[in-house]
mmCIF file of C-alpha atoms and ligand atoms in Angstrom:
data_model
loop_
_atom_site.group_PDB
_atom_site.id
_atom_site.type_symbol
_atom_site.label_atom_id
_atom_site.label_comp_id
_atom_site.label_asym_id
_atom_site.label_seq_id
_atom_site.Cartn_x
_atom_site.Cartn_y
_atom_site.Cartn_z
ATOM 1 C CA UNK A 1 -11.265 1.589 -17.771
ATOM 2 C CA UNK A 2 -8.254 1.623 -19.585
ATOM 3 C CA UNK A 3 -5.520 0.965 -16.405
ATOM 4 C CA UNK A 4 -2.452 1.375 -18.359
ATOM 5 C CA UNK A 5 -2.973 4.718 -19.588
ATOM 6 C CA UNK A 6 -4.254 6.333 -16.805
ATOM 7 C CA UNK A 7 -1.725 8.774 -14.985
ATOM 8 C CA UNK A 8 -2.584 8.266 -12.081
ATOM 9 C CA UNK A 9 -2.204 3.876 -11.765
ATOM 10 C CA UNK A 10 1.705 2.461 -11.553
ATOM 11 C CA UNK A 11 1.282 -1.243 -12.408
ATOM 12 C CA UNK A 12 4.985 -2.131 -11.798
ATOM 13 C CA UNK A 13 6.522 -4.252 -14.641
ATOM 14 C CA UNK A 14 9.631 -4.577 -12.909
ATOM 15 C CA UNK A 15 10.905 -8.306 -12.939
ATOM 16 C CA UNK A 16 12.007 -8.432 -8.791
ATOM 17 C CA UNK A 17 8.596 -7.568 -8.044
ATOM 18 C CA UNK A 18 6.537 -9.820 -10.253
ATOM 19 C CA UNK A 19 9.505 -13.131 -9.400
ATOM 20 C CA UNK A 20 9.156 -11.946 -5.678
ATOM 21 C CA UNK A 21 4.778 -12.026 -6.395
ATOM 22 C CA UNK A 22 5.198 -15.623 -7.958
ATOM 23 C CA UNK A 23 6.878 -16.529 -4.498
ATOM 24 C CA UNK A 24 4.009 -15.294 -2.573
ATOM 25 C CA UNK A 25 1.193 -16.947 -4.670
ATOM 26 C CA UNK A 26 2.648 -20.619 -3.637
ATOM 27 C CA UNK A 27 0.728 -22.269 -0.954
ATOM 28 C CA UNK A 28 3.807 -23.890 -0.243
ATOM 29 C CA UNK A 29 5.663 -20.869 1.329
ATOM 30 C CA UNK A 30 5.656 -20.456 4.774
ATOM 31 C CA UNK A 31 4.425 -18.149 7.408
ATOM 32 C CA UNK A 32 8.449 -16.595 7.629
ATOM 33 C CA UNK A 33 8.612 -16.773 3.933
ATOM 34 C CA UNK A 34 5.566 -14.866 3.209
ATOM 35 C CA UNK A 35 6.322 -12.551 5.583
ATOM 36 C CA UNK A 36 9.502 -11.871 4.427
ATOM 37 C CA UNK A 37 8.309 -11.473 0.775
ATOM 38 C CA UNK A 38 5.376 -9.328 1.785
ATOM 39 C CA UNK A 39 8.384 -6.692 3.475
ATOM 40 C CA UNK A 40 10.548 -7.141 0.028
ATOM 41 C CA UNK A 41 7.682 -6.584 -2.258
ATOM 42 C CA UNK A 42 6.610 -3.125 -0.153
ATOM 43 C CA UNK A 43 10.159 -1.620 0.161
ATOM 44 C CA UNK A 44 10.593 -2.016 -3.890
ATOM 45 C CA UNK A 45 7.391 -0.631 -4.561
ATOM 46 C CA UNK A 46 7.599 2.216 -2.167
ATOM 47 C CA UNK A 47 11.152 3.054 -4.099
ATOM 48 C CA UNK A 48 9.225 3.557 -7.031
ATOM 49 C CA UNK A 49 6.278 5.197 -5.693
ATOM 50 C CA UNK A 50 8.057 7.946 -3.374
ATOM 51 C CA UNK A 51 9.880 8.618 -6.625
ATOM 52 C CA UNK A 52 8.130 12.224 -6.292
ATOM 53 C CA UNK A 53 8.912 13.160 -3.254
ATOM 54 C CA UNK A 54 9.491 16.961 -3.092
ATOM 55 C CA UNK A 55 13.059 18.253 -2.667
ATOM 56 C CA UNK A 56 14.499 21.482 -1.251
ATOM 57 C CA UNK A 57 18.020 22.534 -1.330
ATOM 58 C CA UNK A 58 19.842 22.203 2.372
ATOM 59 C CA UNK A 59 23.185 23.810 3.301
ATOM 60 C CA UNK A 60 25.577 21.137 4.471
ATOM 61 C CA UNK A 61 29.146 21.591 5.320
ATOM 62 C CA UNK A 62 31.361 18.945 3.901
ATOM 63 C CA UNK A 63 34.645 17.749 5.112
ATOM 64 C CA UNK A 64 35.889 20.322 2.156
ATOM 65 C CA UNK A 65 33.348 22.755 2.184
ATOM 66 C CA UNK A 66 29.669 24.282 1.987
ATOM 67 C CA UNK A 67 27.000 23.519 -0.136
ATOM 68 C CA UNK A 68 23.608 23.434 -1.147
ATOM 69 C CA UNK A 69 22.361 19.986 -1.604
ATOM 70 C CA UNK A 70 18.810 18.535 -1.568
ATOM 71 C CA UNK A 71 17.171 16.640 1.353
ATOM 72 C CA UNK A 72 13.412 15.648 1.353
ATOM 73 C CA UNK A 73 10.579 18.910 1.978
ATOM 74 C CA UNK A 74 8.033 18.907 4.075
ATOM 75 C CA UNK A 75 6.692 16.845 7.407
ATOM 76 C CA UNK A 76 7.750 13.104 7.467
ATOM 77 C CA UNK A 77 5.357 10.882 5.607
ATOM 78 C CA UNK A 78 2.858 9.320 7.078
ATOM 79 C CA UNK A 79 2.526 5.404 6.558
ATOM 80 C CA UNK A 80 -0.780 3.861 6.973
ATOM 81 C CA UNK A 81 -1.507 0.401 6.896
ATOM 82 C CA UNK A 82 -5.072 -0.756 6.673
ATOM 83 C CA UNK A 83 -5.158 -4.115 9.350
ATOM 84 C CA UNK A 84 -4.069 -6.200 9.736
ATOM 85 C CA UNK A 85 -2.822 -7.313 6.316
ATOM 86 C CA UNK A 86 -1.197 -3.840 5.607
ATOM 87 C CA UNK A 87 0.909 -3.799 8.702
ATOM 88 C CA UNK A 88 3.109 -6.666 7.347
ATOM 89 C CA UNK A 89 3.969 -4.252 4.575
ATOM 90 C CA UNK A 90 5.182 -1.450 6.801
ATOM 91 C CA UNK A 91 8.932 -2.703 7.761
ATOM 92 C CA UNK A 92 9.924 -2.655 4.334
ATOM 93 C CA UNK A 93 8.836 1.185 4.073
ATOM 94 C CA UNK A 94 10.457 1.888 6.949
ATOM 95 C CA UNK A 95 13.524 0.358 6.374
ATOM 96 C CA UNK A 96 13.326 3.129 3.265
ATOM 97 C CA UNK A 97 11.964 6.403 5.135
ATOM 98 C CA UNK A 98 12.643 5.659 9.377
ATOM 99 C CA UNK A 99 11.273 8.487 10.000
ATOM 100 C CA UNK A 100 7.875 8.481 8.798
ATOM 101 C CA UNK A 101 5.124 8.762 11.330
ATOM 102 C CA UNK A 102 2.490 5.359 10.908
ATOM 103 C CA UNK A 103 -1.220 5.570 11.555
ATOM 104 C CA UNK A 104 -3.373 2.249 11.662
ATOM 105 C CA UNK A 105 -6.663 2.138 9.771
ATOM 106 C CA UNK A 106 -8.400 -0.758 11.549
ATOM 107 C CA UNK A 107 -11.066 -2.965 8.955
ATOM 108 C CA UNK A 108 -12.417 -6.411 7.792
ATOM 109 C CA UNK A 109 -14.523 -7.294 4.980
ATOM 110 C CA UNK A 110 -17.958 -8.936 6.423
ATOM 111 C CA UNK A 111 -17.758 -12.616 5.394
ATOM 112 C CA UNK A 112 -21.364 -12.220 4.092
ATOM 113 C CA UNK A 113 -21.427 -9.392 2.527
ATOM 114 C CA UNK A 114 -17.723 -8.575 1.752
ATOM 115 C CA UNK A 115 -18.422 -4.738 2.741
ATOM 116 C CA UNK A 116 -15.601 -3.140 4.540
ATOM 117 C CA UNK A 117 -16.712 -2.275 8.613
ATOM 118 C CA UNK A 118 -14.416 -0.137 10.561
ATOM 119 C CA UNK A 119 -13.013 -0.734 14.082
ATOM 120 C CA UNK A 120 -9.780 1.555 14.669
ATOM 121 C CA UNK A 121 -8.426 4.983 13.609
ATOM 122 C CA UNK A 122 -5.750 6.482 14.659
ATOM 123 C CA UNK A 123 -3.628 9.282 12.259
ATOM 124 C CA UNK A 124 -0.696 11.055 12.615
ATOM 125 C CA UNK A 125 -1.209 14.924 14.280
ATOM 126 C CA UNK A 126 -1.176 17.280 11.454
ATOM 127 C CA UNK A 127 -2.281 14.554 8.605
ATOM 128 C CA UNK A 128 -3.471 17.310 6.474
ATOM 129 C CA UNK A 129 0.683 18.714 5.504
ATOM 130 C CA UNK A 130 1.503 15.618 5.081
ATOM 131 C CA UNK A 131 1.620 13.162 2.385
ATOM 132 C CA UNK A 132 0.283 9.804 3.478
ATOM 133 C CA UNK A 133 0.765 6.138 1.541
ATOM 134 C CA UNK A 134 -1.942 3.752 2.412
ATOM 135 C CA UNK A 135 -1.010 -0.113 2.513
ATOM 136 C CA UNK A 136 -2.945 -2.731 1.500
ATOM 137 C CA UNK A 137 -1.598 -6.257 0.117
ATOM 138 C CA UNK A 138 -5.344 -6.530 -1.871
ATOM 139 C CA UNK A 139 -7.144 -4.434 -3.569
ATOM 140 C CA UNK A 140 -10.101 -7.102 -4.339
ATOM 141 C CA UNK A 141 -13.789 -5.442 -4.319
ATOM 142 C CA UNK A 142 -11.862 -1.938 -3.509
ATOM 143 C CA UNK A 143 -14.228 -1.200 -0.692
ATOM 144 C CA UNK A 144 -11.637 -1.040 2.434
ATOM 145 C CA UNK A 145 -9.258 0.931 0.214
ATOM 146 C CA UNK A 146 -12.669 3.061 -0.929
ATOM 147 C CA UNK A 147 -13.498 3.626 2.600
ATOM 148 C CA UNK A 148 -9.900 4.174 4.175
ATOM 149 C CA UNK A 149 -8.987 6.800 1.642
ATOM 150 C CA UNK A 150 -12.281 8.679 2.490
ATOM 151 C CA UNK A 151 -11.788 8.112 5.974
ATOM 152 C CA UNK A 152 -8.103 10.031 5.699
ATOM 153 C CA UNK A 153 -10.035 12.736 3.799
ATOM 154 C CA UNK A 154 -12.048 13.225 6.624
ATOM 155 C CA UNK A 155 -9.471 13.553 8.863
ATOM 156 C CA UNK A 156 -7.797 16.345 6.584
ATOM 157 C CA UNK A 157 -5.108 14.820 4.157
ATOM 158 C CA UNK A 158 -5.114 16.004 0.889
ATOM 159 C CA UNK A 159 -1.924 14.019 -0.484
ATOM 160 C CA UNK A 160 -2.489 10.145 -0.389
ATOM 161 C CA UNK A 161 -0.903 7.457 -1.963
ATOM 162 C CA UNK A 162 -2.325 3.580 -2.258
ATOM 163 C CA UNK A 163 0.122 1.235 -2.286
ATOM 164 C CA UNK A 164 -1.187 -2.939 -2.409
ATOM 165 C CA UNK A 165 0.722 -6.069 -4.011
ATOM 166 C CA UNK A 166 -2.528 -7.739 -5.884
ATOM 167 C CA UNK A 167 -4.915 -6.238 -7.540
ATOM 168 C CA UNK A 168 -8.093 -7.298 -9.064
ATOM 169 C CA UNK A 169 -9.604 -5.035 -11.914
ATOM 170 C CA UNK A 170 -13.267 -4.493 -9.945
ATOM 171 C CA UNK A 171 -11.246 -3.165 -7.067
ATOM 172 C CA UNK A 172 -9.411 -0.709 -9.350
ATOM 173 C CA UNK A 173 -11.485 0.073 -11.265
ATOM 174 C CA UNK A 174 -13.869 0.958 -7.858
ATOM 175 C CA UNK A 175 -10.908 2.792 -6.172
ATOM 176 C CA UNK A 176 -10.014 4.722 -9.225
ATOM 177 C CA UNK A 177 -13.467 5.969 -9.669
ATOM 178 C CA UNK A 178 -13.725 7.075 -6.310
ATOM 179 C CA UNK A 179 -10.641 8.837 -5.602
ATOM 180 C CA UNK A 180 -9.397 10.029 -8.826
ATOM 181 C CA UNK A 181 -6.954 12.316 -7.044
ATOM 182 C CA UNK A 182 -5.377 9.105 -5.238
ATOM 183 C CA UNK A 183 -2.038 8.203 -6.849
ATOM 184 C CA UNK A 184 -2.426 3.838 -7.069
ATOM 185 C CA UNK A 185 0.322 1.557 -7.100
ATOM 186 C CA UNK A 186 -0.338 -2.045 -7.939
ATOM 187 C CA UNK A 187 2.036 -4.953 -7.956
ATOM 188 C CA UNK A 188 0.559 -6.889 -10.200
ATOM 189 C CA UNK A 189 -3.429 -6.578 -11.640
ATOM 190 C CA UNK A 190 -5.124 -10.141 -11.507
ATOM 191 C CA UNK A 191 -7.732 -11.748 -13.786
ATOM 192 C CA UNK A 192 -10.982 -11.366 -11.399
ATOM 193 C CA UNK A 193 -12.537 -12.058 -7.850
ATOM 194 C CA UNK A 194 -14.406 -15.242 -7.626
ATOM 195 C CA UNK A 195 -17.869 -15.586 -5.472
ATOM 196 C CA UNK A 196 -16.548 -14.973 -1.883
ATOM 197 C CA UNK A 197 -14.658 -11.650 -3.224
ATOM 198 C CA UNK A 198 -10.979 -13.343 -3.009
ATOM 199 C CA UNK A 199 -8.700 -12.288 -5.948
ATOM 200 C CA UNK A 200 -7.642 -15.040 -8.269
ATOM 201 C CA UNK A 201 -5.543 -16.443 -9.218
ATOM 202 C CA UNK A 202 -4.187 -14.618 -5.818
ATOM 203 C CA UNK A 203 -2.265 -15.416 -2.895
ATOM 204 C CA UNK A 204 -5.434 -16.496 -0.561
ATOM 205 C CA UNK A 205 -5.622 -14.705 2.431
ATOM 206 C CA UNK A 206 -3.137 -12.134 3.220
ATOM 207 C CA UNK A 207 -3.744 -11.165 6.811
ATOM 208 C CA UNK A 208 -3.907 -15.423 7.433
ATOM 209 C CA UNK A 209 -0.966 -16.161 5.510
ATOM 210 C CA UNK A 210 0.840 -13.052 7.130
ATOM 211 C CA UNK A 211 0.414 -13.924 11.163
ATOM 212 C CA UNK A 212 0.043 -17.429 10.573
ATOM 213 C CA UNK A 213 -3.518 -17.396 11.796
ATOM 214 C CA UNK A 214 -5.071 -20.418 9.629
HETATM 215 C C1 LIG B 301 -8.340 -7.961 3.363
HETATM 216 C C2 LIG B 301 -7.286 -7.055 2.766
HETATM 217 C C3 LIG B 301 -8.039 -5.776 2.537
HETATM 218 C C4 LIG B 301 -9.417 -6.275 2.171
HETATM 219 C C5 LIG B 301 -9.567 -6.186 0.678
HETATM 220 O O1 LIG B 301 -8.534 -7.697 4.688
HETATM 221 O O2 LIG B 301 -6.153 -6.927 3.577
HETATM 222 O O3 LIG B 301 -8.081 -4.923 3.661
HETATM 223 O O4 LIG B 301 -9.493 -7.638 2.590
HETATM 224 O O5 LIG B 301 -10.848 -6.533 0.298
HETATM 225 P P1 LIG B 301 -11.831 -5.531 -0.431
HETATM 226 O O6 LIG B 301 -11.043 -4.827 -1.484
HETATM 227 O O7 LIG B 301 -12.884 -6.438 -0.978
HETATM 228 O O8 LIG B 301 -12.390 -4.579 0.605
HETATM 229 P P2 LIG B 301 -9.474 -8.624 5.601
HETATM 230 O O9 LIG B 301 -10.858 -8.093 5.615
HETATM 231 O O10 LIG B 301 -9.326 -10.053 5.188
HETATM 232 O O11 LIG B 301 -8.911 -8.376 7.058
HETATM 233 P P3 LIG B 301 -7.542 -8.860 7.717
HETATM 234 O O12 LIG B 301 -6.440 -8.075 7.053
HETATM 235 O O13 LIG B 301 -7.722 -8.487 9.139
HETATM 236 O O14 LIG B 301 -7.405 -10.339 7.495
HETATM 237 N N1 LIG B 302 -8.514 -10.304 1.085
HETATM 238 C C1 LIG B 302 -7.512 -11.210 0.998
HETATM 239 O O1 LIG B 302 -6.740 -11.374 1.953
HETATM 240 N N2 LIG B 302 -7.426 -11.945 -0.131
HETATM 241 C C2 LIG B 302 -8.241 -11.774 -1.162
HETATM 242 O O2 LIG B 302 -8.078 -12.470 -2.189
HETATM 243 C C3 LIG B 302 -9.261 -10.826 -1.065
HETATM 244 C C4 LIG B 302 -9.370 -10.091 0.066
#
């Protein structure tokens, strides 16, 4: 699959991102560091990928007078972080859009067979007017990002947005396939996953690295 040309993939080029990605790959940064990095990372990527937000023209009175100006259409956005690596990606979003509503999408990959299982789901009311961005730090085989997008489907949304840091091209390519309507943003693609399904060269474990849990 050719990634690059496909309209509906953003793999961001944009230098704070991929200096800020460099940071996170060292072993050597801490459990604040990462953390902090992780938060950076999803605010400049949610910039970019709320970048079509629809508008509509409000009436505001100004000091000097009336006038039409545009505000953001529609409910608030709904945020959803797959756990528990996704929720250290949610201040930074927030810090862009405080009022979006946040849903959790509770999953880990089985250490054996690296295949997604489900243990928490809870969604906005009215998921299906709104548009929701899933969050992810990896995208390695794609089958948590597989299943939480079909999972939101279920529940009624119709607008979604994937948002994750590292990317391997399996995942992708898997997630791509699946959803086709799903807009994906990716920080940075990687080279390939290696036998236990981590993304290399990588960052190790996000959700470890993020709560300081190994
Ligand atoms: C990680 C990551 C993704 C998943 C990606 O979560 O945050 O959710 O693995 O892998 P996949 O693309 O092969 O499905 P993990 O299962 O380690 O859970 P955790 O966030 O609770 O540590
Ligand atoms: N989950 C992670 O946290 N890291 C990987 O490399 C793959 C899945």
């Amino acid at each position: 699959m050719d990634f690059y040309n496909n309209k509906n993939i953003t793999i961001f080029s944009h230098p704070l991102i991929k200096h800020k990605i460099s940071l996170l790959r060292d072993r050597e940064s801490s459990t604040n560091k990462f953390r902090q990095l992780v938060e950076e990372i999803a605010m400049l990527e949610a910039y970019e990928a709320l970048k079509d937000l629809p508008l509509k023209d409000v009436e505001v009175e100004t000091p000097l007078e009336t006038c039409m100006t545009p505000m953001i259409d529609g409910l608030k956005l709904a945020i959803i972080p797959v756990l528990r690596a996704g929720l250290g990606m949610v201040p930074g979003i927030e810090a862009l859009v405080p009022s979006a509503r946040i849903g959790h999408i509770g999953m880990y990959r089985d250490e054996k067979t690296h295949k997604p299982v489900t243990y928490f789901c809870k969604l906005p009311q009215n998921i299906d007017k709104r548009i929701s961005i899933i969050v992810d730090p990896m995208l390695a085989t794609g089958g948590s990002a597989v299943d939480a997008v079909s999972m939101l489907k279920e529940k009624g949304a119709v607008k979604i947005k994937f948002v994750c840091i590292l990317a391997a091209p399996e995942g992708l390519e898997k997630l791509a396939t699946e959803h086709p309507d799903v807009q994906i943003y990716v920080g940075q693609l990687d080279r390939c996953l290696n036998k236990d399904a981590y993304i290399c060269p990588g960052l190790g474990d996000a959700g470890d690295r993020i709560f300081g849990t190994k």
